[in-house]
């Protein structure tokens, strides 16, 4: 049952100086259009595309190059966690890094192709969510798998940090 005690006093208009409003989870803001939000389904150019989009793409394509010491790894926040649907619990960046290295060692032809990408960014709040729609090949002979990577970002002191990654329909997941 909804608890009406979860309210906060806000000034909304001149006609309603002390209106009561239900306090919502801040992530709900992504559902509403905001002047400060940008949505994009195109990558833009390296000079104009948002850092979270560029870095998320680099995380994925870096696996193709087996670039384990890529400078973009400096953008994983110390509290970063990842959840892949082929792993039972959330893992740290170090654990995810080891998992990717093992996957690429087991399947030398492993390759990720980015089919499409999208970003919701609120520059004023310093938050962004990036979706990468990916095709994975090179695991089992003749098998290709489409997957989704969702990356959550926050900006602290001028630097974008990846704080969370969810991998859906992972290459080695069993359904």
CSV table of N, CA and C in Angstrom, one decimal:
chain,number,residue,atom,x,y,z
A,1,UNK,N,0.8,-1.2,0.0
A,1,UNK,CA,0.0,0.0,0.0
A,1,UNK,C,0.9,1.2,0.0
A,2,UNK,N,0.4,2.3,-0.7
A,2,UNK,CA,1.2,3.5,-0.8
A,2,UNK,C,1.2,4.3,0.5
A,3,UNK,N,2.3,4.7,0.9
A,3,UNK,CA,2.4,5.5,2.2
A,3,UNK,C,2.4,7.0,1.8
A,4,UNK,N,1.4,7.7,2.2
A,4,UNK,CA,1.4,9.2,1.9
A,4,UNK,C,2.3,10.0,2.7
A,5,UNK,N,3.0,9.4,3.7
A,5,UNK,CA,4.0,10.1,4.5
A,5,UNK,C,5.2,10.4,3.7
A,6,UNK,N,5.4,9.7,2.6
A,6,UNK,CA,6.6,9.9,1.8
A,6,UNK,C,6.4,11.2,0.9
A,7,UNK,N,6.3,12.3,1.5
A,7,UNK,CA,6.1,13.5,0.7
A,7,UNK,C,7.2,14.5,1.1
A,8,UNK,N,7.3,15.5,0.2
A,8,UNK,CA,8.2,16.6,0.5
A,8,UNK,C,7.6,17.9,0.0
A,9,UNK,N,7.8,18.9,0.8
A,9,UNK,CA,7.3,20.2,0.4
A,9,UNK,C,8.1,20.9,-0.6
A,10,UNK,N,7.5,21.3,-1.7
A,10,UNK,CA,8.2,22.0,-2.8
A,10,UNK,C,7.4,23.2,-3.3
A,11,UNK,N,8.0,24.2,-3.8
A,11,UNK,CA,7.3,25.3,-4.4
A,11,UNK,C,7.2,25.0,-5.9
A,12,UNK,N,6.0,24.8,-6.5
A,12,UNK,CA,5.9,24.4,-7.8
A,12,UNK,C,5.5,25.6,-8.7
A,13,UNK,N,4.5,26.4,-8.3
A,13,UNK,CA,4.1,27.5,-9.1
A,13,UNK,C,3.7,28.6,-8.1
A,14,UNK,N,3.4,29.8,-8.7
A,14,UNK,CA,3.0,30.9,-7.8
A,14,UNK,C,1.6,30.6,-7.2
A,15,UNK,N,0.8,29.7,-7.8
A,15,UNK,CA,-0.5,29.4,-7.2
A,15,UNK,C,-0.4,28.3,-6.2
A,16,UNK,N,0.6,27.6,-6.1
A,16,UNK,CA,0.8,26.5,-5.2
A,16,UNK,C,2.1,26.6,-4.4
A,17,UNK,N,2.2,27.5,-3.5
A,17,UNK,CA,3.5,27.7,-2.8
A,17,UNK,C,3.9,26.6,-2.0
A,18,UNK,N,3.1,25.8,-1.4
A,18,UNK,CA,3.5,24.7,-0.5
A,18,UNK,C,2.8,23.4,-0.9
A,19,UNK,N,2.9,23.1,-2.2
A,19,UNK,CA,2.2,21.8,-2.7
A,19,UNK,C,3.0,20.6,-2.1
A,20,UNK,N,2.2,19.6,-1.9
A,20,UNK,CA,2.8,18.3,-1.4
A,20,UNK,C,3.0,17.4,-2.7
A,21,UNK,N,4.2,16.8,-2.8
A,21,UNK,CA,4.5,15.9,-3.9
A,21,UNK,C,5.1,14.6,-3.4
A,22,UNK,N,4.8,13.6,-4.1
A,22,UNK,CA,5.4,12.3,-3.7
A,22,UNK,C,6.8,12.3,-4.1
A,23,UNK,N,7.7,11.8,-3.2
A,23,UNK,CA,9.1,11.7,-3.5
A,23,UNK,C,9.4,10.5,-4.3
A,24,UNK,N,9.9,10.7,-5.5
A,24,UNK,CA,10.2,9.6,-6.4
A,24,UNK,C,11.7,9.3,-6.5
A,25,UNK,N,12.0,8.0,-6.9
A,25,UNK,CA,13.4,7.6,-7.1
A,25,UNK,C,14.0,8.5,-8.1
A,26,UNK,N,15.2,9.1,-7.9
A,26,UNK,CA,15.8,10.0,-8.9
A,26,UNK,C,16.0,9.3,-10.3
A,27,UNK,N,16.1,8.0,-10.4
A,27,UNK,CA,16.3,7.4,-11.7
A,27,UNK,C,15.0,7.5,-12.6
A,28,UNK,N,13.9,7.9,-12.0
A,28,UNK,CA,12.7,8.1,-12.8
A,28,UNK,C,12.8,9.2,-13.7
A,29,UNK,N,13.7,10.2,-13.4
A,29,UNK,CA,13.9,11.3,-14.3
A,29,UNK,C,14.3,10.9,-15.7
A,30,UNK,N,14.9,9.8,-15.9
A,30,UNK,CA,15.2,9.3,-17.3
A,30,UNK,C,14.0,9.1,-18.1
A,31,UNK,N,12.9,8.9,-17.5
A,31,UNK,CA,11.6,8.6,-18.2
A,31,UNK,C,11.0,9.9,-18.8
A,32,UNK,N,11.4,11.0,-18.3
A,32,UNK,CA,10.7,12.3,-18.7
A,32,UNK,C,11.7,13.1,-19.6
A,33,UNK,N,11.1,13.8,-20.6
A,33,UNK,CA,12.0,14.7,-21.4
A,33,UNK,C,12.5,15.8,-20.5
A,34,UNK,N,13.7,16.1,-20.7
A,34,UNK,CA,14.3,17.2,-19.9
A,34,UNK,C,15.1,18.1,-20.9
A,35,UNK,N,15.1,19.3,-20.7
A,35,UNK,CA,15.9,20.2,-21.5
A,35,UNK,C,17.4,19.8,-21.5
A,36,UNK,N,17.8,19.3,-20.4
A,36,UNK,CA,19.3,19.0,-20.2
A,36,UNK,C,19.6,17.6,-20.7
A,37,UNK,N,18.6,16.8,-21.2
A,37,UNK,CA,18.9,15.5,-21.7
A,37,UNK,C,19.1,15.5,-23.2
A,38,UNK,N,20.0,14.6,-23.6
A,38,UNK,CA,20.1,14.4,-25.1
A,38,UNK,C,20.0,12.9,-25.3
A,39,UNK,N,19.3,12.6,-26.4
A,39,UNK,CA,19.2,11.2,-26.8
A,39,UNK,C,19.7,11.1,-28.2
A,40,UNK,N,20.5,10.0,-28.4
A,40,UNK,CA,21.1,9.9,-29.7
A,40,UNK,C,21.2,8.4,-30.1
A,41,UNK,N,20.9,8.1,-31.4
A,41,UNK,CA,21.1,6.8,-31.9
A,41,UNK,C,22.2,6.7,-32.9
A,42,UNK,N,22.9,7.8,-33.0
A,42,UNK,CA,24.1,7.9,-33.9
A,42,UNK,C,25.3,8.2,-33.2
A,43,UNK,N,26.4,7.8,-33.6
A,43,UNK,CA,27.7,7.9,-32.9
A,43,UNK,C,28.3,9.3,-33.0
A,44,UNK,N,27.9,10.1,-34.0
A,44,UNK,CA,28.4,11.4,-34.1
A,44,UNK,C,29.9,11.3,-34.6
A,45,UNK,N,30.7,12.3,-34.3
A,45,UNK,CA,32.1,12.3,-34.7
A,45,UNK,C,32.9,12.2,-33.4
A,46,UNK,N,34.1,11.8,-33.4
A,46,UNK,CA,34.9,11.8,-32.2
A,46,UNK,C,34.9,13.1,-31.5
A,47,UNK,N,34.9,14.2,-32.2
A,47,UNK,CA,34.9,15.5,-31.6
A,47,UNK,C,33.6,15.9,-30.9
A,48,UNK,N,32.5,15.3,-31.4
A,48,UNK,CA,31.2,15.8,-30.8
A,48,UNK,C,30.5,14.7,-30.0
A,49,UNK,N,30.8,13.5,-30.1
A,49,UNK,CA,30.1,12.5,-29.4
A,49,UNK,C,30.4,12.5,-27.9
A,50,UNK,N,29.4,12.2,-27.0
A,50,UNK,CA,29.7,12.2,-25.6
A,50,UNK,C,30.7,11.2,-25.1
A,51,UNK,N,31.5,11.6,-24.2
A,51,UNK,CA,32.5,10.7,-23.6
A,51,UNK,C,32.0,9.3,-23.2
A,52,UNK,N,30.8,9.3,-22.5
A,52,UNK,CA,30.3,7.9,-22.1
A,52,UNK,C,30.1,7.0,-23.3
A,53,UNK,N,29.6,7.6,-24.4
A,53,UNK,CA,29.3,6.8,-25.6
A,53,UNK,C,30.6,6.3,-26.2
A,54,UNK,N,31.6,7.2,-26.3
A,54,UNK,CA,32.9,6.8,-26.9
A,54,UNK,C,33.6,5.7,-26.0
A,55,UNK,N,33.6,5.9,-24.7
A,55,UNK,CA,34.2,5.0,-23.8
A,55,UNK,C,33.5,3.7,-23.8
A,56,UNK,N,32.2,3.7,-23.8
A,56,UNK,CA,31.5,2.4,-23.8
A,56,UNK,C,31.8,1.6,-25.0
A,57,UNK,N,31.8,2.3,-26.1
A,57,UNK,CA,32.1,1.6,-27.4
A,57,UNK,C,33.6,1.1,-27.3
A,58,UNK,N,34.5,1.8,-26.8
A,58,UNK,CA,35.9,1.4,-26.7
A,58,UNK,C,36.0,0.2,-25.8
A,59,UNK,N,35.2,0.1,-24.7
A,59,UNK,CA,35.3,-1.1,-23.8
A,59,UNK,C,35.0,-2.3,-24.6
A,60,UNK,N,34.0,-2.2,-25.5
A,60,UNK,CA,33.6,-3.4,-26.3
A,60,UNK,C,34.6,-3.7,-27.4
A,61,UNK,N,35.0,-2.7,-28.1
A,61,UNK,CA,35.9,-3.0,-29.3
A,61,UNK,C,37.3,-3.3,-28.8
A,62,UNK,N,37.7,-2.8,-27.6
A,62,UNK,CA,39.0,-3.2,-27.0
A,62,UNK,C,39.2,-4.7,-26.9
A,63,UNK,N,38.1,-5.4,-26.7
A,63,UNK,CA,38.2,-6.9,-26.6
A,63,UNK,C,38.6,-7.5,-27.9
A,64,UNK,N,38.1,-6.9,-29.0
A,64,UNK,CA,38.5,-7.4,-30.3
A,64,UNK,C,40.0,-7.3,-30.5
A,65,UNK,N,40.6,-6.2,-30.0
A,65,UNK,CA,42.1,-6.0,-30.2
A,65,UNK,C,42.9,-6.7,-29.0
A,66,UNK,N,42.2,-7.2,-28.1
A,66,UNK,CA,42.9,-7.8,-26.9
A,66,UNK,C,43.7,-6.8,-26.2
A,67,UNK,N,43.2,-5.6,-26.1
A,67,UNK,CA,43.9,-4.4,-25.6
A,67,UNK,C,43.7,-4.4,-24.1
A,68,UNK,N,44.4,-5.2,-23.3
A,68,UNK,CA,44.1,-5.3,-21.9
A,68,UNK,C,44.5,-4.1,-21.0
A,69,UNK,N,45.4,-3.3,-21.5
A,69,UNK,CA,45.8,-2.1,-20.8
A,69,UNK,C,45.4,-0.8,-21.4
A,70,UNK,N,44.2,-0.9,-22.1
A,70,UNK,CA,43.7,0.3,-22.8
A,70,UNK,C,43.5,1.5,-21.8
A,71,UNK,N,43.9,2.7,-22.1
A,71,UNK,CA,43.7,3.8,-21.2
A,71,UNK,C,42.3,4.1,-20.8
A,72,UNK,N,41.3,3.6,-21.6
A,72,UNK,CA,39.9,3.8,-21.2
A,72,UNK,C,39.6,3.1,-19.9
A,73,UNK,N,40.4,2.1,-19.5
A,73,UNK,CA,40.2,1.3,-18.3
A,73,UNK,C,40.3,2.3,-17.0
A,74,UNK,N,40.9,3.4,-17.2
A,74,UNK,CA,41.0,4.4,-16.1
A,74,UNK,C,39.7,5.0,-15.8
A,75,UNK,N,38.6,4.7,-16.6
A,75,UNK,CA,37.3,5.3,-16.4
A,75,UNK,C,36.3,4.4,-15.6
A,76,UNK,N,36.9,3.3,-15.1
A,76,UNK,CA,36.0,2.4,-14.2
A,76,UNK,C,36.1,2.9,-12.8
A,77,UNK,N,35.0,3.3,-12.2
A,77,UNK,CA,34.9,3.8,-10.9
A,77,UNK,C,35.4,2.7,-9.9
A,78,UNK,N,36.0,3.1,-8.8
A,78,UNK,CA,36.5,2.1,-7.8
A,78,UNK,C,35.3,1.2,-7.3
A,79,UNK,N,34.1,1.8,-7.3
A,79,UNK,CA,32.9,1.0,-6.8
A,79,UNK,C,32.2,0.3,-7.9
A,80,UNK,N,32.8,0.3,-9.1
A,80,UNK,CA,32.1,-0.3,-10.3
A,80,UNK,C,31.7,-1.8,-10.0
A,81,UNK,N,30.6,-2.1,-10.6
A,81,UNK,CA,30.1,-3.5,-10.5
A,81,UNK,C,29.5,-3.8,-11.9
A,82,UNK,N,29.5,-5.1,-12.2
A,82,UNK,CA,28.9,-5.6,-13.4
A,82,UNK,C,28.1,-6.8,-13.1
A,83,UNK,N,27.0,-7.0,-13.9
A,83,UNK,CA,26.2,-8.1,-13.8
A,83,UNK,C,25.9,-8.7,-15.2
A,84,UNK,N,26.4,-9.9,-15.4
A,84,UNK,CA,26.2,-10.6,-16.7
A,84,UNK,C,25.3,-11.7,-16.4
A,85,UNK,N,24.4,-12.0,-17.4
A,85,UNK,CA,23.4,-13.0,-17.2
A,85,UNK,C,24.0,-14.5,-17.2
A,86,UNK,N,25.3,-14.6,-17.5
A,86,UNK,CA,25.9,-15.9,-17.4
A,86,UNK,C,26.8,-16.0,-16.1
A,87,UNK,N,26.7,-15.0,-15.2
A,87,UNK,CA,27.4,-15.0,-13.9
A,87,UNK,C,26.3,-14.8,-12.9
A,88,UNK,N,26.4,-15.6,-11.8
A,88,UNK,CA,25.4,-15.5,-10.8
A,88,UNK,C,25.3,-14.3,-9.9
A,89,UNK,N,26.5,-13.6,-9.7
A,89,UNK,CA,26.5,-12.4,-8.8
A,89,UNK,C,27.2,-11.3,-9.5
A,90,UNK,N,27.0,-10.1,-8.9
A,90,UNK,CA,27.7,-8.9,-9.5
A,90,UNK,C,29.2,-9.1,-9.3
A,91,UNK,N,30.0,-8.6,-10.2
A,91,UNK,CA,31.5,-8.8,-10.2
A,91,UNK,C,32.1,-7.4,-10.3
A,92,UNK,N,33.4,-7.3,-9.9
A,92,UNK,CA,34.2,-6.1,-9.9
A,92,UNK,C,34.8,-6.0,-11.3
A,93,UNK,N,35.4,-4.8,-11.5
A,93,UNK,CA,36.1,-4.6,-12.8
A,93,UNK,C,37.2,-5.6,-13.0
A,94,UNK,N,38.0,-5.9,-11.9
A,94,UNK,CA,39.1,-6.9,-12.0
A,94,UNK,C,38.5,-8.3,-12.4
A,95,UNK,N,37.4,-8.7,-11.8
A,95,UNK,CA,36.9,-10.0,-12.1
A,95,UNK,C,36.3,-10.0,-13.5
A,96,UNK,N,35.7,-8.9,-14.0
A,96,UNK,CA,35.2,-8.9,-15.3
A,96,UNK,C,36.4,-8.9,-16.3
A,97,UNK,N,37.4,-8.2,-16.0
A,97,UNK,CA,38.6,-8.2,-16.9
A,97,UNK,C,39.2,-9.6,-17.0
A,98,UNK,N,39.3,-10.4,-15.9
A,98,UNK,CA,39.8,-11.7,-15.9
A,98,UNK,C,38.9,-12.6,-16.8
A,99,UNK,N,37.5,-12.4,-16.6
A,99,UNK,CA,36.6,-13.2,-17.3
A,99,UNK,C,36.7,-13.0,-18.8
A,100,UNK,N,36.9,-11.7,-19.3
A,100,UNK,CA,37.1,-11.4,-20.7
A,100,UNK,C,38.4,-12.0,-21.2
A,101,UNK,N,39.4,-11.9,-20.4
A,101,UNK,CA,40.7,-12.5,-20.9
A,101,UNK,C,40.6,-14.0,-21.1
A,102,UNK,N,39.9,-14.7,-20.1
A,102,UNK,CA,39.7,-16.1,-20.2
A,102,UNK,C,38.9,-16.5,-21.5
A,103,UNK,N,37.8,-15.7,-21.7
A,103,UNK,CA,36.9,-15.9,-22.8
A,103,UNK,C,37.7,-15.8,-24.2
A,104,UNK,N,38.5,-14.8,-24.3
A,104,UNK,CA,39.3,-14.5,-25.5
A,104,UNK,C,40.4,-15.6,-25.6
A,105,UNK,N,40.9,-16.1,-24.5
A,105,UNK,CA,41.9,-17.2,-24.6
A,105,UNK,C,41.3,-18.5,-25.1
A,106,UNK,N,40.1,-18.7,-24.6
A,106,UNK,CA,39.4,-20.0,-25.0
A,106,UNK,C,38.9,-19.9,-26.4
A,107,UNK,N,38.5,-18.7,-26.9
A,107,UNK,CA,37.9,-18.5,-28.2
A,107,UNK,C,38.8,-17.4,-28.9
A,108,UNK,N,39.9,-17.8,-29.5
A,108,UNK,CA,40.7,-16.8,-30.2
A,108,UNK,C,40.1,-15.9,-31.2
A,109,UNK,N,39.0,-16.4,-31.8
A,109,UNK,CA,38.3,-15.7,-32.9
A,109,UNK,C,37.1,-14.8,-32.3
A,110,UNK,N,37.0,-14.8,-31.0
A,110,UNK,CA,36.0,-14.0,-30.4
A,110,UNK,C,36.0,-12.5,-30.9
A,111,UNK,N,34.8,-12.0,-31.3
A,111,UNK,CA,34.7,-10.7,-31.9
A,111,UNK,C,33.4,-10.1,-31.5
A,112,UNK,N,33.4,-8.8,-31.2
A,112,UNK,CA,32.2,-8.1,-30.9
A,112,UNK,C,32.0,-7.0,-32.0
A,113,UNK,N,30.8,-7.0,-32.6
A,113,UNK,CA,30.5,-6.0,-33.6
A,113,UNK,C,29.4,-5.1,-33.0
A,114,UNK,N,29.5,-3.8,-33.0
A,114,UNK,CA,28.5,-2.9,-32.5
A,114,UNK,C,27.5,-2.7,-33.6
A,115,UNK,N,26.3,-3.1,-33.4
A,115,UNK,CA,25.2,-3.0,-34.4
A,115,UNK,C,24.5,-1.6,-34.3
A,116,UNK,N,24.3,-1.2,-33.1
A,116,UNK,CA,23.6,0.1,-32.8
A,116,UNK,C,24.0,0.5,-31.4
A,117,UNK,N,23.7,1.8,-31.2
A,117,UNK,CA,24.1,2.4,-29.9
A,117,UNK,C,23.1,3.5,-29.6
A,118,UNK,N,22.9,3.8,-28.3
A,118,UNK,CA,22.0,4.8,-27.9
A,118,UNK,C,22.5,5.4,-26.5
A,119,UNK,N,22.3,6.6,-26.3
A,119,UNK,CA,22.7,7.2,-25.0
A,119,UNK,C,21.6,8.1,-24.5
A,120,UNK,N,21.3,8.1,-23.2
A,120,UNK,CA,20.5,9.1,-22.5
A,120,UNK,C,21.5,9.8,-21.6
A,121,UNK,N,21.6,11.1,-21.7
A,121,UNK,CA,22.6,11.8,-20.9
A,121,UNK,C,21.9,13.0,-20.3
A,122,UNK,N,22.2,13.3,-19.0
A,122,UNK,CA,21.8,14.5,-18.4
A,122,UNK,C,23.1,15.2,-17.9
A,123,UNK,N,23.6,16.1,-18.7
A,123,UNK,CA,24.8,16.7,-18.5
A,123,UNK,C,24.8,17.5,-17.2
A,124,UNK,N,23.6,18.1,-16.9
A,124,UNK,CA,23.5,18.9,-15.6
A,124,UNK,C,23.6,18.1,-14.4
A,125,UNK,N,23.0,16.9,-14.4
A,125,UNK,CA,23.1,16.0,-13.3
A,125,UNK,C,24.4,15.1,-13.3
A,126,UNK,N,25.1,15.1,-14.5
A,126,UNK,CA,26.3,14.3,-14.6
A,126,UNK,C,26.0,12.8,-14.6
A,127,UNK,N,25.0,12.4,-15.3
A,127,UNK,CA,24.6,11.0,-15.4
A,127,UNK,C,24.4,10.7,-16.9
A,128,UNK,N,24.6,9.4,-17.2
A,128,UNK,CA,24.3,8.9,-18.5
A,128,UNK,C,24.1,7.4,-18.5
A,129,UNK,N,23.4,6.9,-19.4
A,129,UNK,CA,23.2,5.5,-19.6
A,129,UNK,C,23.4,5.2,-21.1
A,130,UNK,N,24.3,4.3,-21.4
A,130,UNK,CA,24.6,3.9,-22.8
A,130,UNK,C,24.1,2.5,-23.0
A,131,UNK,N,23.5,2.3,-24.2
A,131,UNK,CA,23.1,1.0,-24.6
A,131,UNK,C,23.9,0.6,-25.9
A,132,UNK,N,24.5,-0.5,-25.8
A,132,UNK,CA,25.2,-1.0,-27.0
A,132,UNK,C,24.5,-2.3,-27.5
A,133,UNK,N,24.1,-2.4,-28.7
A,133,UNK,CA,23.5,-3.6,-29.3
A,133,UNK,C,24.6,-4.2,-30.1
A,134,UNK,N,25.0,-5.5,-29.7
A,134,UNK,CA,26.2,-6.1,-30.1
A,134,UNK,C,25.9,-7.4,-30.8
A,135,UNK,N,26.7,-7.8,-31.8
A,135,UNK,CA,26.7,-9.1,-32.4
A,135,UNK,C,28.1,-9.8,-32.0
A,136,UNK,N,28.0,-10.9,-31.4
A,136,UNK,CA,29.2,-11.7,-31.0
A,136,UNK,C,29.4,-12.9,-31.9
A,137,UNK,N,30.6,-13.0,-32.4
A,137,UNK,CA,30.9,-14.2,-33.2
A,137,UNK,C,32.3,-14.8,-32.7
A,138,UNK,N,32.6,-15.9,-33.2
A,138,UNK,CA,33.9,-16.5,-32.9
A,138,UNK,C,33.9,-17.4,-31.6
A,139,UNK,N,32.8,-17.7,-31.1
A,139,UNK,CA,32.7,-18.6,-29.9
A,139,UNK,C,32.6,-20.0,-30.4
A,140,UNK,N,31.4,-20.4,-30.6
A,140,UNK,CA,31.1,-21.8,-31.1
A,140,UNK,C,31.0,-21.7,-32.6
A,141,UNK,N,31.5,-22.7,-33.3
A,141,UNK,CA,31.5,-22.7,-34.8
A,141,UNK,C,30.0,-22.5,-35.3
A,142,UNK,N,29.9,-21.5,-36.2
A,142,UNK,CA,28.7,-21.2,-36.9
A,142,UNK,C,27.7,-20.5,-36.0
A,143,UNK,N,28.0,-20.1,-34.8
A,143,UNK,CA,27.1,-19.4,-33.9
A,143,UNK,C,27.4,-17.9,-33.8
A,144,UNK,N,26.4,-17.1,-34.0
A,144,UNK,CA,26.5,-15.7,-33.7
A,144,UNK,C,25.4,-15.4,-32.7
A,145,UNK,N,25.7,-14.4,-31.9
A,145,UNK,CA,24.7,-14.1,-30.8
A,145,UNK,C,24.6,-12.6,-30.7
A,146,UNK,N,23.4,-12.1,-30.7
A,146,UNK,CA,23.1,-10.7,-30.4
A,146,UNK,C,23.0,-10.5,-29.0
A,147,UNK,N,23.6,-9.4,-28.5
A,147,UNK,CA,23.6,-9.1,-27.0
A,147,UNK,C,23.4,-7.6,-26.8
A,148,UNK,N,23.1,-7.3,-25.6
A,148,UNK,CA,22.9,-5.9,-25.2
A,148,UNK,C,23.8,-5.6,-24.0
A,149,UNK,N,24.6,-4.5,-24.1
A,149,UNK,CA,25.4,-4.0,-23.0
A,149,UNK,C,24.8,-2.7,-22.5
A,150,UNK,N,24.5,-2.6,-21.2
A,150,UNK,CA,24.0,-1.3,-20.7
A,150,UNK,C,25.1,-0.8,-19.7
A,151,UNK,N,25.5,0.4,-19.9
A,151,UNK,CA,26.5,1.0,-19.1
A,151,UNK,C,26.0,2.3,-18.4
A,152,UNK,N,26.1,2.3,-17.1
A,152,UNK,CA,25.7,3.5,-16.3
A,152,UNK,C,26.9,4.3,-15.9
A,153,UNK,N,26.8,5.6,-16.1
A,153,UNK,CA,27.9,6.6,-16.0
A,153,UNK,C,27.5,7.7,-15.0
A,154,UNK,N,28.6,8.2,-14.3
A,154,UNK,CA,28.4,9.4,-13.5
A,154,UNK,C,29.7,10.3,-13.7
A,155,UNK,N,29.4,11.6,-13.6
A,155,UNK,CA,30.6,12.5,-13.8
A,155,UNK,C,30.9,13.1,-12.4
A,156,UNK,N,32.2,12.9,-12.0
A,156,UNK,CA,32.7,13.5,-10.8
A,156,UNK,C,33.9,14.3,-11.1
A,157,UNK,N,33.9,15.6,-10.6
A,157,UNK,CA,35.0,16.5,-10.8
A,157,UNK,C,35.5,16.5,-12.2
A,158,UNK,N,34.6,16.6,-13.2
A,158,UNK,CA,34.9,16.7,-14.6
A,158,UNK,C,35.3,15.4,-15.3
A,159,UNK,N,35.3,14.3,-14.6
A,159,UNK,CA,35.7,13.0,-15.2
A,159,UNK,C,34.5,12.1,-15.2
A,160,UNK,N,34.2,11.4,-16.4
A,160,UNK,CA,33.2,10.4,-16.5
A,160,UNK,C,33.7,9.1,-16.0
A,161,UNK,N,32.9,8.5,-15.1
A,161,UNK,CA,33.2,7.2,-14.6
A,161,UNK,C,32.1,6.2,-14.9
A,162,UNK,N,32.5,5.0,-15.3
A,162,UNK,CA,31.5,3.9,-15.5
A,162,UNK,C,31.3,3.3,-14.2
A,163,UNK,N,30.1,3.2,-13.7
A,163,UNK,CA,29.8,2.7,-12.4
A,163,UNK,C,29.1,1.4,-12.4
A,164,UNK,N,28.5,1.0,-13.5
A,164,UNK,CA,27.7,-0.2,-13.6
A,164,UNK,C,27.6,-0.7,-15.0
A,165,UNK,N,27.7,-2.0,-15.2
A,165,UNK,CA,27.5,-2.6,-16.6
A,165,UNK,C,26.6,-3.8,-16.4
A,166,UNK,N,25.6,-3.9,-17.2
A,166,UNK,CA,24.7,-5.1,-17.3
A,166,UNK,C,24.9,-5.7,-18.7
A,167,UNK,N,25.2,-7.0,-18.7
A,167,UNK,CA,25.3,-7.7,-20.0
A,167,UNK,C,24.1,-8.6,-20.1
A,168,UNK,N,23.4,-8.5,-21.2
A,168,UNK,CA,22.2,-9.3,-21.4
A,168,UNK,C,22.4,-10.1,-22.7
A,169,UNK,N,22.0,-11.4,-22.6
A,169,UNK,CA,22.2,-12.4,-23.7
A,169,UNK,C,23.7,-12.5,-24.0
A,170,UNK,N,24.4,-12.7,-22.9
A,170,UNK,CA,25.9,-12.8,-23.1
A,170,UNK,C,26.3,-14.0,-24.0
A,171,UNK,N,27.4,-14.0,-24.6
A,171,UNK,CA,27.8,-15.0,-25.5
A,171,UNK,C,27.8,-16.4,-25.0
A,172,UNK,N,28.1,-16.6,-23.7
A,172,UNK,CA,28.2,-17.9,-23.2
A,172,UNK,C,27.0,-18.3,-22.3
A,173,UNK,N,26.0,-17.4,-22.2
A,173,UNK,CA,24.9,-17.7,-21.4
A,173,UNK,C,24.1,-18.9,-21.9
A,174,UNK,N,23.5,-19.7,-21.1
A,174,UNK,CA,22.7,-20.8,-21.5
A,174,UNK,C,21.2,-20.5,-21.1
A,175,UNK,N,20.3,-20.6,-22.0
A,175,UNK,CA,18.9,-20.3,-21.7
A,175,UNK,C,18.0,-21.5,-21.8
